[in-house]
Structure formats: C-alpha cells, structure tokens
Short mmCIF file of C-alpha atoms in Angstrom, two decimals:
data_model
loop_
_atom_site.label_atom_id
_atom_site.label_comp_id
_atom_site.label_asym_id
_atom_site.label_seq_id
_atom_site.Cartn_x
_atom_site.Cartn_y
_atom_site.Cartn_z
CA MET H 1 -5.14 -75.74 81.47
CA ALA H 2 -2.46 -73.43 82.80
CA GLU H 3 -3.35 -71.12 85.67
CA VAL H 4 -4.57 -67.78 84.53
CA GLN H 5 -3.15 -64.84 86.46
CA GLU H 6 -4.31 -61.30 86.82
CA ILE H 7 -2.88 -58.68 84.51
CA PRO H 8 0.32 -57.55 86.23
CA ALA H 9 0.43 -53.94 87.38
CA THR H 10 4.09 -53.45 86.52
CA PRO H 11 5.51 -54.00 83.01
CA THR H 12 6.41 -57.66 82.49
CA MET H 13 7.89 -59.57 79.62
CA VAL H 14 5.42 -61.95 78.00
CA MET H 15 5.60 -64.50 75.21
CA CYS H 16 3.00 -65.51 72.62
CA GLY H 17 0.28 -67.62 74.15
CA ASP H 18 0.53 -66.20 77.69
CA ALA H 19 -2.96 -65.66 79.05
CA PHE H 20 -4.23 -63.28 81.73
CA ALA H 21 -7.64 -62.98 83.33
CA PHE H 22 -9.73 -60.02 82.28
CA PRO H 23 -10.59 -58.06 85.42
CA GLN H 24 -14.25 -58.26 86.41
CA CYS H 25 -16.57 -55.27 86.07
CA THR H 26 -14.07 -53.03 84.30
CA GLU H 27 -13.92 -51.38 80.93
CA LEU H 28 -10.48 -52.02 79.59
CA THR H 29 -9.24 -51.34 76.07
CA VAL H 30 -7.34 -54.39 74.86
CA GLY H 31 -4.59 -52.99 72.67
CA PRO H 32 -2.08 -54.12 70.07
CA GLY H 33 -0.53 -57.53 70.50
CA LEU H 34 -3.41 -58.91 72.56
CA ARG H 35 -6.70 -60.60 71.85
CA TYR H 36 -9.71 -61.10 74.06
CA ILE H 37 -11.07 -64.67 74.18
CA LYS H 38 -13.50 -66.12 76.71
CA ASN H 39 -12.82 -63.60 79.44
CA THR H 40 -9.05 -63.89 79.12
CA VAL H 41 -6.53 -61.64 77.47
CA ASN H 42 -4.14 -63.65 75.27
CA CYS H 43 -0.78 -62.40 74.02
CA THR H 44 -0.22 -62.76 70.31
CA LYS H 45 3.22 -61.16 70.20
CA PRO H 46 6.19 -61.41 72.52
CA GLY H 47 7.08 -58.16 74.22
CA VAL H 48 6.48 -56.14 77.36
CA LEU H 49 2.93 -56.19 78.71
CA ARG H 50 1.96 -52.74 79.94
CA ALA H 51 -1.26 -51.77 81.64
CA THR H 52 -2.92 -48.60 82.81
CA ASN H 53 -6.36 -48.15 84.35
CA LYS H 54 -7.97 -47.85 80.96
CA SER H 55 -5.94 -50.01 78.61
CA VAL H 56 -3.56 -52.91 78.32
CA TRP H 57 -1.19 -53.50 75.43
CA ILE H 58 2.05 -55.12 74.36
CA ASP H 59 5.02 -52.85 73.80
CA ARG H 60 7.15 -54.24 71.05
CA ASN H 61 9.49 -52.90 68.42
CA SER H 62 9.01 -54.11 64.87
CA LYS H 63 9.56 -52.93 61.33
CA ARG H 64 6.50 -53.92 59.35
CA TYR H 65 3.72 -51.35 59.43
CA VAL H 66 0.05 -52.29 59.75
CA PRO H 67 -2.26 -49.28 59.19
CA VAL H 68 -4.29 -48.03 62.14
CA VAL H 69 -6.89 -45.26 62.05
CA GLU H 70 -5.81 -41.79 63.25
CA GLU H 71 -2.10 -42.49 62.76
CA ARG H 72 -0.02 -40.04 60.77
CA VAL H 73 2.14 -41.64 58.12
CA ILE H 74 4.53 -40.61 55.37
CA GLY H 75 3.55 -42.11 52.05
CA ILE H 76 5.17 -42.20 48.62
CA VAL H 77 2.79 -41.61 45.70
CA ALA H 78 2.91 -44.65 43.44
CA GLY H 79 0.24 -43.90 40.87
CA ARG H 80 -3.10 -42.32 40.09
CA ILE H 81 -6.46 -43.94 39.57
CA GLY H 82 -8.84 -41.24 38.43
CA GLU H 83 -9.08 -38.69 41.20
CA ASP H 84 -7.37 -40.86 43.80
CA CYS H 85 -3.70 -41.51 44.32
CA ARG H 86 -2.25 -44.85 45.24
CA VAL H 87 0.22 -44.26 48.05
CA ASP H 88 2.82 -46.66 49.36
CA VAL H 89 2.84 -46.51 53.16
CA GLY H 90 4.99 -49.57 53.72
CA ALA H 91 2.02 -51.81 54.49
CA ALA H 92 0.78 -54.88 52.63
CA HIS H 93 -1.56 -52.83 50.43
CA TYR H 94 -1.34 -49.43 48.81
CA ALA H 95 -3.43 -46.73 50.48
CA MET H 96 -5.84 -44.43 48.64
CA LEU H 97 -5.55 -40.67 48.96
CA ASN H 98 -8.16 -38.47 47.36
CA GLY H 99 -6.60 -35.73 45.25
CA VAL H 100 -8.90 -33.11 46.80
CA ALA H 101 -8.29 -34.10 50.44
CA PHE H 102 -5.99 -31.14 51.08
CA GLU H 103 -6.61 -27.84 52.84
CA GLY H 104 -8.26 -25.33 50.53
CA ALA H 105 -8.26 -27.70 47.56
CA THR H 106 -11.07 -27.84 45.01
CA GLN H 107 -11.50 -29.75 41.76
CA ARG H 108 -9.85 -26.95 39.83
CA ASN H 109 -7.21 -26.09 42.37
CA LYS H 110 -5.49 -29.10 43.88
CA PRO H 111 -1.89 -30.07 44.59
CA ASP H 112 -0.04 -31.73 41.76
CA LEU H 113 0.91 -35.16 43.10
CA LYS H 114 3.56 -36.67 40.87
CA ILE H 115 4.70 -40.28 41.18
CA GLY H 116 7.44 -40.36 43.79
CA SER H 117 6.30 -37.34 45.77
CA LEU H 118 6.05 -37.63 49.54
CA VAL H 119 2.89 -36.98 51.47
CA PHE H 120 2.41 -36.64 55.21
CA ALA H 121 -1.17 -37.82 55.74
CA LYS H 122 -3.49 -39.28 58.32
CA VAL H 123 -5.04 -42.73 58.06
CA ILE H 124 -8.81 -42.29 58.07
CA ALA H 125 -9.88 -45.84 57.28
CA ALA H 126 -7.95 -49.01 58.08
CA ASN H 127 -10.24 -52.00 57.92
CA LYS H 128 -8.28 -55.24 57.54
CA ASP H 129 -10.42 -56.31 54.57
CA VAL H 130 -10.14 -53.13 52.53
CA GLU H 131 -7.30 -50.93 51.33
CA PRO H 132 -6.46 -48.18 53.81
CA GLU H 133 -7.50 -44.58 53.09
CA LEU H 134 -5.55 -41.44 53.80
CA SER H 135 -6.43 -37.80 54.06
CA CYS H 136 -4.46 -34.59 54.48
CA VAL H 137 -7.34 -32.72 56.03
CA ASN H 138 -9.53 -33.15 59.10
CA LYS H 139 -13.33 -32.85 59.45
CA ASN H 140 -13.15 -29.08 59.70
CA GLY H 141 -11.10 -28.74 56.54
CA LYS H 142 -7.87 -27.89 58.36
CA SER H 143 -4.61 -29.66 57.59
CA ASN H 144 -2.79 -29.35 60.96
CA GLY H 145 0.58 -29.99 59.40
CA LEU H 146 -0.51 -32.69 56.94
CA GLN H 147 0.82 -31.82 53.48
CA VAL H 148 2.95 -32.73 50.53
CA LEU H 149 6.62 -32.76 51.62
CA GLU H 150 8.88 -30.92 49.18
CA GLY H 151 12.59 -31.60 49.00
CA GLY H 152 14.28 -33.09 52.03
CA HIS H 153 15.40 -36.67 52.57
CA LEU H 154 13.42 -39.73 53.60
CA ILE H 155 14.85 -42.47 55.77
CA SER H 156 13.38 -45.79 56.93
CA CYS H 157 13.60 -46.84 60.52
CA SER H 158 11.86 -49.15 62.93
CA LEU H 159 8.37 -48.45 64.27
CA GLY H 160 9.73 -48.23 67.82
CA LEU H 161 12.07 -45.38 66.90
CA CYS H 162 9.21 -43.47 65.30
CA ARG H 163 7.11 -43.82 68.44
CA LYS H 164 10.01 -42.62 70.59
CA LEU H 165 10.62 -39.61 68.34
CA ARG H 166 6.96 -38.62 68.45
CA GLN H 167 6.95 -38.36 72.23
CA PRO H 168 7.19 -34.70 73.27
CA THR H 169 9.81 -35.36 75.98
CA THR H 170 12.15 -37.61 74.07
CA PRO H 171 15.89 -37.29 74.81
CA LEU H 172 16.71 -38.45 71.27
CA THR H 173 16.18 -35.08 69.60
CA ALA H 174 17.85 -32.97 72.31
CA PRO H 175 21.35 -33.25 70.80
CA LEU H 176 19.97 -32.32 67.36
CA ILE H 177 18.24 -29.24 68.72
CA ALA H 178 21.40 -28.21 70.55
CA HIS H 179 23.67 -28.64 67.55
CA PHE H 180 21.77 -27.67 64.41
CA LYS H 181 20.20 -24.24 63.96
CA LEU H 182 17.75 -25.03 61.19
CA PHE H 183 16.20 -28.39 60.54
CA GLU H 184 12.83 -30.03 60.27
CA LEU H 185 11.84 -33.58 61.11
CA VAL H 186 8.57 -35.17 60.13
CA VAL H 187 8.04 -38.56 61.74
CA GLY H 188 5.54 -40.98 60.28
CA MET H 189 4.25 -43.86 62.36
CA ASN H 190 4.99 -46.22 59.50
CA GLY H 191 8.72 -46.32 60.08
CA ARG H 192 9.63 -43.32 57.93
CA VAL H 193 11.25 -40.04 58.90
CA TRP H 194 11.60 -37.04 56.59
CA ILE H 195 14.53 -34.75 57.26
CA HIS H 196 14.89 -31.25 55.88
CA SER H 197 17.71 -28.89 56.82
CA ASP H 198 19.68 -25.98 55.39
CA SER H 199 22.57 -28.03 54.00
CA VAL H 200 23.22 -31.50 52.60
CA LYS H 201 25.88 -32.17 55.24
CA HIS H 202 23.47 -31.44 58.07
CA THR H 203 20.83 -33.71 56.53
CA LEU H 204 23.43 -36.45 56.22
CA CYS H 205 24.49 -36.03 59.86
CA ILE H 206 20.91 -36.13 61.08
CA SER H 207 20.04 -39.21 59.08
CA MET H 208 23.15 -41.07 60.26
CA TYR H 209 22.40 -40.06 63.83
CA LEU H 210 18.80 -41.27 63.65
CA GLY H 211 19.95 -44.56 62.23
CA ARG H 212 22.15 -45.22 65.23
CA CYS H 213 20.57 -43.52 68.21
CA GLU H 214 17.71 -45.90 68.85
CA TYR H 215 19.21 -48.24 71.43
CA LEU H 216 21.66 -45.88 73.10
CA PRO H 217 21.30 -44.55 76.65
CA GLU H 218 20.81 -40.81 77.07
CA GLU H 219 24.39 -39.95 77.99
CA GLU H 220 25.79 -41.47 74.79
CA LEU H 221 23.56 -39.53 72.38
CA MET H 222 25.53 -36.26 72.28
CA PRO H 223 28.92 -37.97 71.84
CA LEU H 224 27.38 -40.00 68.99
CA LEU H 225 26.22 -36.86 67.23
CA LYS H 226 29.57 -35.12 67.71
CA ASP H 227 31.38 -38.14 66.33
CA ILE H 228 29.15 -38.23 63.26
CA VAL H 229 29.51 -34.49 62.65
CA LYS H 230 33.28 -34.72 62.93
CA ARG H 231 33.43 -37.55 60.42
CA VAL H 232 31.14 -35.86 57.93
CA GLU H 233 33.02 -32.55 58.18
CA SER H 234 36.40 -34.21 57.75
CA SER H 235 35.34 -36.27 54.75
CA ALA H 236 34.11 -33.24 52.77
CA ALA V 1 10.63 -57.59 50.89
CA VAL V 2 10.55 -54.68 53.26
CA VAL V 3 11.11 -56.48 56.54
CA SER V 4 13.31 -59.50 57.01
CA THR V 5 13.93 -61.54 60.08
CA GLN V 6 16.53 -64.22 60.24
CA SER V 7 17.20 -66.69 62.93
CA THR V 8 19.85 -69.32 62.95
CA GLY V 9 19.06 -72.62 64.60
CA LYS V 10 21.98 -74.67 65.75
CA GLN V 11 21.33 -78.00 67.37
CA GLY V 12 24.58 -79.82 67.57
CA LYS V 13 25.91 -78.90 64.17
CA SER V 14 22.80 -78.61 62.03
CA SER V 15 22.41 -75.01 61.01
CA VAL V 16 19.55 -73.25 59.33
CA LEU V 17 18.71 -69.65 58.38
CA VAL V 18 15.06 -68.60 58.39
CA GLY V 19 13.74 -65.34 56.97
CA VAL V 20 10.17 -64.14 57.52
CA TRP V 21 8.44 -61.31 55.65
CA GLY V 22 4.93 -60.18 56.30
CA PRO V 23 2.24 -59.19 55.95
CA VAL V 24 3.14 -58.48 52.31
CA ASP V 25 1.17 -58.01 49.13
CA ILE V 26 0.26 -61.05 47.08
CA ARG V 27 -0.77 -61.65 43.48
CA LEU V 28 -4.49 -61.34 42.85
CA ASN V 29 -4.94 -64.93 41.72
CA ARG V 30 -3.33 -66.28 44.87
CA GLU V 31 -4.90 -64.10 47.51
CA ASP V 32 -7.43 -65.41 50.01
CA PRO V 33 -10.24 -62.96 50.89
CA GLU V 34 -10.55 -64.36 54.41
CA LYS V 35 -7.03 -64.87 55.59
CA ALA V 36 -3.34 -64.48 54.86
CA VAL V 37 -1.61 -67.08 52.71
CA VAL V 38 1.66 -68.57 53.92
CA GLU V 39 4.26 -69.18 51.23
CA ALA V 40 7.24 -71.28 52.24
CA THR V 41 10.48 -71.97 50.41
CA VAL V 42 13.14 -74.35 51.68
CA ARG V 43 16.54 -74.61 50.02
CA SER V 44 19.14 -77.17 50.96
CA ALA V 45 22.82 -76.37 51.34
CA THR V 46 23.97 -77.90 48.08
CA GLY V 47 22.39 -79.35 45.00
CA HIS V 48 19.04 -78.85 43.34
CA GLY V 49 15.74 -79.08 45.19
CA THR V 50 14.62 -82.54 46.17
CA PRO V 51 11.21 -83.92 47.18
CA LEU V 52 12.47 -83.74 50.78
CA ASP V 53 12.73 -79.95 50.49
CA LYS V 54 9.17 -79.89 49.21
CA MET V 55 8.08 -81.91 52.22
CA TYR V 56 9.84 -79.45 54.52
CA GLU V 57 8.08 -76.58 52.73
CA GLU V 58 4.73 -78.23 53.27
CA ALA V 59 5.56 -78.85 56.95
CA VAL V 60 6.60 -75.21 57.46
CA ARG V 61 3.50 -73.97 55.66
CA ARG V 62 1.15 -76.13 57.70
CA VAL V 63 2.69 -75.16 61.03
CA CYS V 64 2.62 -71.47 60.10
CA GLU V 65 -1.01 -71.60 59.02
CA GLU V 66 -1.87 -73.28 62.28
CA VAL V 67 -0.02 -70.86 64.52
CA ILE V 68 -0.14 -67.46 62.78
CA LEU V 69 -3.32 -65.42 63.16
CA THR V 70 -3.92 -65.33 59.44
CA THR V 71 -7.48 -64.00 59.76
CA ASP V 72 -6.08 -60.69 61.06
CA HIS V 73 -4.51 -59.97 57.67
CA PRO V 74 -6.75 -61.09 54.81
CA ARG V 75 -5.58 -60.72 51.20
CA THR V 76 -1.94 -60.63 52.20
CA SER V 77 0.77 -63.22 52.52
CA PHE V 78 3.48 -64.24 54.94
CA GLN V 79 6.62 -65.42 53.18
CA VAL V 80 9.01 -67.79 54.86
CA ILE V 81 12.36 -68.65 53.34
CA VAL V 82 14.51 -71.33 54.88
CA GLN V 83 18.11 -71.88 53.86
CA ILE V 84 19.64 -75.06 55.23
CA GLU V 85 23.28 -74.22 55.80
CA ASP V 86 24.44 -77.46 57.32
CA ASN V 87 22.56 -80.72 57.72
CA ALA V 88 23.99 -82.90 60.50
CA GLY V 89 20.72 -84.55 61.52
CA SER V 90 17.24 -83.61 62.84
CA VAL V 91 17.08 -80.79 60.33
CA LEU V 92 13.30 -80.41 60.33
CA SER V 93 13.20 -79.83 64.07
CA VAL V 94 15.96 -77.21 63.73
CA ILE V 95 13.94 -75.52 60.97
CA MET V 96 10.80 -75.46 63.12
CA ASN V 97 12.55 -73.97 66.15
CA ALA V 98 14.33 -71.35 64.07
CA LEU V 99 10.98 -70.59 62.43
CA CYS V 100 9.36 -69.93 65.80
CA LEU V 101 12.14 -67.53 66.78
CA ALA V 102 11.97 -65.80 63.40
CA LEU V 103 8.20 -65.30 63.65
CA MET V 104 8.58 -63.90 67.16
CA ASP V 105 11.35 -61.56 66.05
CA ALA V 106 9.27 -60.31 63.13
CA ALA V 107 6.35 -59.61 65.51
CA VAL V 108 4.00 -61.77 63.46
CA PRO V 109 0.78 -62.30 65.46
CA MET V 110 0.72 -65.89 66.71
CA LYS V 111 -1.59 -67.98 68.86
CA GLY V 112 1.34 -69.22 70.88
CA MET V 113 4.92 -70.37 70.70
CA PHE V 114 5.72 -73.71 69.16
CA GLY V 115 8.71 -75.99 69.45
CA ALA V 116 9.90 -79.11 67.68
CA VAL V 117 11.38 -82.18 69.27
CA ALA V 118 13.06 -84.95 67.29
CA CYS V 119 13.85 -88.41 68.56
CA VAL V 120 15.06 -91.75 67.27
CA GLN V 121 14.30 -95.10 68.85
CA THR V 122 16.93 -97.85 68.51
CA GLU V 123 16.17 -101.57 68.39
CA ASP V 124 16.68 -102.04 72.11
CA GLY V 125 14.16 -99.35 72.85
CA THR V 126 16.43 -96.47 73.95
CA LEU V 127 15.45 -92.99 72.82
CA GLN V 128 18.04 -90.64 71.33
CA TRP V 129 16.94 -87.01 71.32
CA ASP V 130 18.11 -84.65 68.55
CA PRO V 131 19.74 -87.44 66.57
CA THR V 132 22.70 -86.87 64.26
CA THR V 133 22.60 -88.21 60.69
CA ASP V 134 24.27 -91.49 61.76
CA GLU V 135 21.86 -92.00 64.62
CA GLU V 136 18.93 -91.30 62.30
CA ALA V 137 20.16 -93.96 59.87
CA GLY V 138 20.77 -96.52 62.62
CA GLY V 139 17.45 -96.16 64.40
CA GLN V 140 14.43 -98.41 64.06
CA CYS V 141 11.96 -95.54 64.00
CA SER V 142 12.08 -91.79 64.24
CA TYR V 143 9.63 -89.24 65.61
CA LEU V 144 9.29 -85.54 65.09
CA PHE V 145 6.66 -83.66 67.06
CA VAL V 146 5.87 -79.96 66.98
CA TYR V 147 4.08 -78.82 70.13
CA SER V 148 2.17 -75.61 70.69
CA GLY V 149 0.74 -74.97 74.14
CA GLN V 150 -1.02 -78.13 75.22
CA ASP V 151 -1.37 -79.56 71.73
CA MET V 152 0.79 -81.33 69.24
CA ILE V 153 0.27 -79.55 65.94
CA TYR V 154 2.52 -81.40 63.52
CA SER V 155 4.16 -84.78 63.49
CA HIS V 156 6.33 -86.76 61.16
CA CYS V 157 7.14 -90.32 62.21
CA THR V 158 8.86 -93.04 60.22
CA GLY V 159 9.51 -96.72 60.87
CA GLN V 160 7.64 -99.30 62.93
CA PHE V 161 6.43 -98.57 66.43
CA SER V 162 3.52 -99.46 68.66
CA VAL V 163 0.82 -97.10 69.87
CA ASP V 164 2.22 -97.28 73.42
CA GLN V 165 5.70 -96.33 72.24
CA TYR V 166 4.22 -93.44 70.27
CA MET V 167 2.25 -92.13 73.27
CA LEU V 168 5.32 -92.43 75.52
CA VAL V 169 7.51 -90.41 73.17
CA LEU V 170 4.71 -87.86 72.69
CA GLN V 171 4.51 -87.36 76.45
CA LYS V 172 8.27 -87.14 77.00
CA GLY V 173 8.69 -84.83 74.05
CA ARG V 174 6.29 -82.31 75.56
CA GLN V 175 8.62 -81.88 78.53
CA VAL V 176 11.54 -81.23 76.17
CA ALA V 177 9.40 -78.65 74.39
CA VAL V 178 8.66 -76.88 77.69
CA ASP V 179 12.41 -76.57 78.33
CA LEU V 180 12.84 -75.25 74.80
CA TRP V 181 10.25 -72.53 75.46
CA ALA V 182 12.09 -71.50 78.62
CA PHE V 183 15.19 -71.06 76.45
CA PHE V 184 13.21 -69.01 73.89
CA ARG V 185 12.01 -66.76 76.70
CA GLU V 186 15.56 -66.18 77.95
CA ALA V 187 16.84 -65.50 74.44
CA PHE V 188 14.03 -63.05 73.78
CA GLU V 189 14.61 -61.25 77.04
CA LYS V 190 18.26 -60.71 76.07
CA LEU V 191 17.12 -59.32 72.73
CA LEU V 192 14.59 -56.98 74.37
CA LYS V 193 17.09 -55.62 76.86
CA LYS V 194 19.38 -54.35 74.13
CA ASP V 195 16.91 -51.47 73.90
CA VAL V 196 17.36 -48.91 76.68
CA LYS V 197 13.62 -48.27 76.87
CA PHE V 198 12.81 -51.90 77.64
CA GLN V 199 15.73 -52.15 80.05
CA MET V 200 14.19 -49.34 82.04
CA LEU V 201 10.67 -50.75 81.83
CA LEU V 202 11.70 -54.17 83.05
CA ASN V 203 14.05 -52.92 85.75
CA PRO V 204 12.19 -53.08 89.06
CA LYS V 205 14.00 -50.03 90.43
CA SER V 206 13.37 -47.78 87.44
CA LYS V 207 11.22 -44.63 87.69
CA LEU V 208 9.36 -45.30 84.43
CA ARG V 209 7.16 -47.88 86.12
#
C-alpha cells in the first residue's frame, strides 16, 4: 500500500486515486471531488486539493452540472405536469418546480410559465436517486432575487467561470461595470449566465466578453473588452 | 450531448479520439436504479464495424464500469465514443490511455487513474513494448494489461505463453504504467495552469495561499 500523507496545508495538485490521512479528532467536511473511506480521504477527480480548518475539497473546472442543495441555478422550462413544471437545468434529469413556489403566488394568482421561459431558482432537494427540486421562494416566503427572467440573453459557460463570477471581489466584472452604464447579469451555478442590458449591441459585447475572459490575467481583461466593443461597433 | 471531452492518444503513429459525456439522461428501459450505465461506441477509421470493434467496446465498457464511481449517479449514463483515426498497432492500449485522459478532463468521478500497457513476445523471448502492426503479426504471443493503482483490472492476451512468462510481463508492465501516470500528471498540470486562478493557487509565492 502506498504511504498515506497528511492533507497538505497549501493547495496541491492531485490526481484520481491519491489518498490522504484524515486528521485525528477533528470535524472536517469532506467536499466535492473527495470520498471518505476507512479513515482516509481519497481523490475521485484530478484538480487542486484545497483545505481550510473546517473543510477540504478539490477545486476543478468542469462543464457538466450535478445538482447540489442550496445552489442557485438558471433553468429553462421544458414542460408541465399538473401543477409542477419540468425544468432543464443542464443536469442528467429534469428538475421539478412547483408552479406556486413564487413570492406572493397562490393557486389563483401564479406566474405563467410557458415552455422556454427562464427561471432563476434555488435547488431545494438534490438526492442522487430522485429528480432534483427547485423553488423560487425561501422558508419565509421571500424570493430574494429568485424569479422568472424576462427578455435578456442566456449563454452557457463552464462551472468554474460561474463560480468566479459569483465571488463578490471578482476582477472579471470590473471592466463591464466601468464600461457599460446599464446591464444586469444573473449567474447560475449550472454553467448558465443571463445577460440583460439596454441595447442588443451591449448584450452582444458582454456575452462575447464572458466567453473569452475566463482564463485571462487581470491586466488583459479591459483590453479584451475594448477590443470586442470596437469590433461590434465597427461591424454595425 | 451537453459536455464533450476529447483526447487524442498517439503512441507511435496510432491515433484515437475519445469523447466522454456524462452523467446524461438515459432511456427508461435501459436505466439502472442503483448505478450509472456506461455506453461505449468504437468506430474504426474506415469500413463498417467489425467484431473487433465490438470487442473494443466491451473492453472500454468494462474498464469504465470498474473505474467510474457509477453508484454516485444512479439512473443516468456515461457515454463514451471512440473514433480510431489511425491504426498502426497496439490500438486498444492507445484507446484505454486516451479514455483515462478523457475521463479526467470531463471530471468524471473515478476511483483512480488507469493505464494500459501492450507488449508482444517474440519466439526468442524478447519483449517489444507498444508493438506496431508488423511486430504484432510477427510475435508469438501478445499481452495487453490495464492497471489501476495496485491492481490489474483488464487484460487481453493472445497466443501461447507460460504462467511464469505471464507473471513476468505483468510485473514489468506495472512499472511502465507508473511512468505513464507520471506523464498524465504532467500533462494535467499543464492543462490546469492555463487557468490564471490555478496558476496563482499552485504558485508557492502567490498571496492567494
């Protein structure tokens, strides 16, 4: 058997099958990409192993979404079964969204969800054996931004980009905020971003920018945006 | 298919393209309530499908079912499509190695990495690793082993050989597999470092750590 090391304190690259000893007498949350077997933590995905005092996980970019509870996702309504809607969230199965799970909605007064409409919802149940469930409302009946998204433009991107965009201090959106006066971005954790701005050209610029900004260093982001804006303006 | 991953395996001149999709939805009559089903398709470069392609499909399916954590995604499927672009010998080992890289790239949950080693033994007993088509035809027996961790998870051997010869090749092949995994690690690190975020995380002097 290979030697089993301690979980490294600094981020390290790991491959599938690498095993680390679970520290004694600690409560540690074993996160995505890892599994806990016989007092060792085994890596199931290649990536960067990161650890804090309370949790250890594998940081990895990928494209395929697997639903997790409490994550906010953008879904496309694919059909209705009675009161529920079947929503495509990009996972293996369709998710179920109750037609009344919106703020202030009752049986008689609920949003009209047509096939193809976009919904920004929260995953409330994500058991691997059952279809995931969504809701646009929390326990207190408040929506907190979860709603049907009208108009705008939806783009697909990788899960890593969505996580970066959702961080409050991300440098990726700084050029957008500096350049465009009026725009709205809704980022779902399932690799989808909804863009809404005051003109088609601006939406186009933003979507092209988001498609290319993921791997660039901070200093190249503003020149990228300026280049895209110039090309879109000149091609009009 | 929403997500595709392709990896090209080139050993000598054999070249293969592997695409992996998953976890994806599956037809009701084919789903397994306890685990994910692996569906493999192998197409050769030219001509219609042959029984050999079917054998490759079965090999790919068995290795995937052994290595992928299928119980994490019940009632779904993982689809693997292999296109053989050029067959210049030891094609199945090229397919297996490309498959491992494709599964890693697609972030499919796996128990560990796996690697394939192919070898041909000539009449005078010498071993030729990664044989070309001519070497495969001229050899007395051929071995293909797929290793994962400490175990050998798949083998395909043809011809006449003794138990001692088999055990010798099995042992030597494991060392070749270990070198292969070192190469996979290097290749993956290059891929990771294309992303600025991971560059900063892995850089010992960076502030993010």
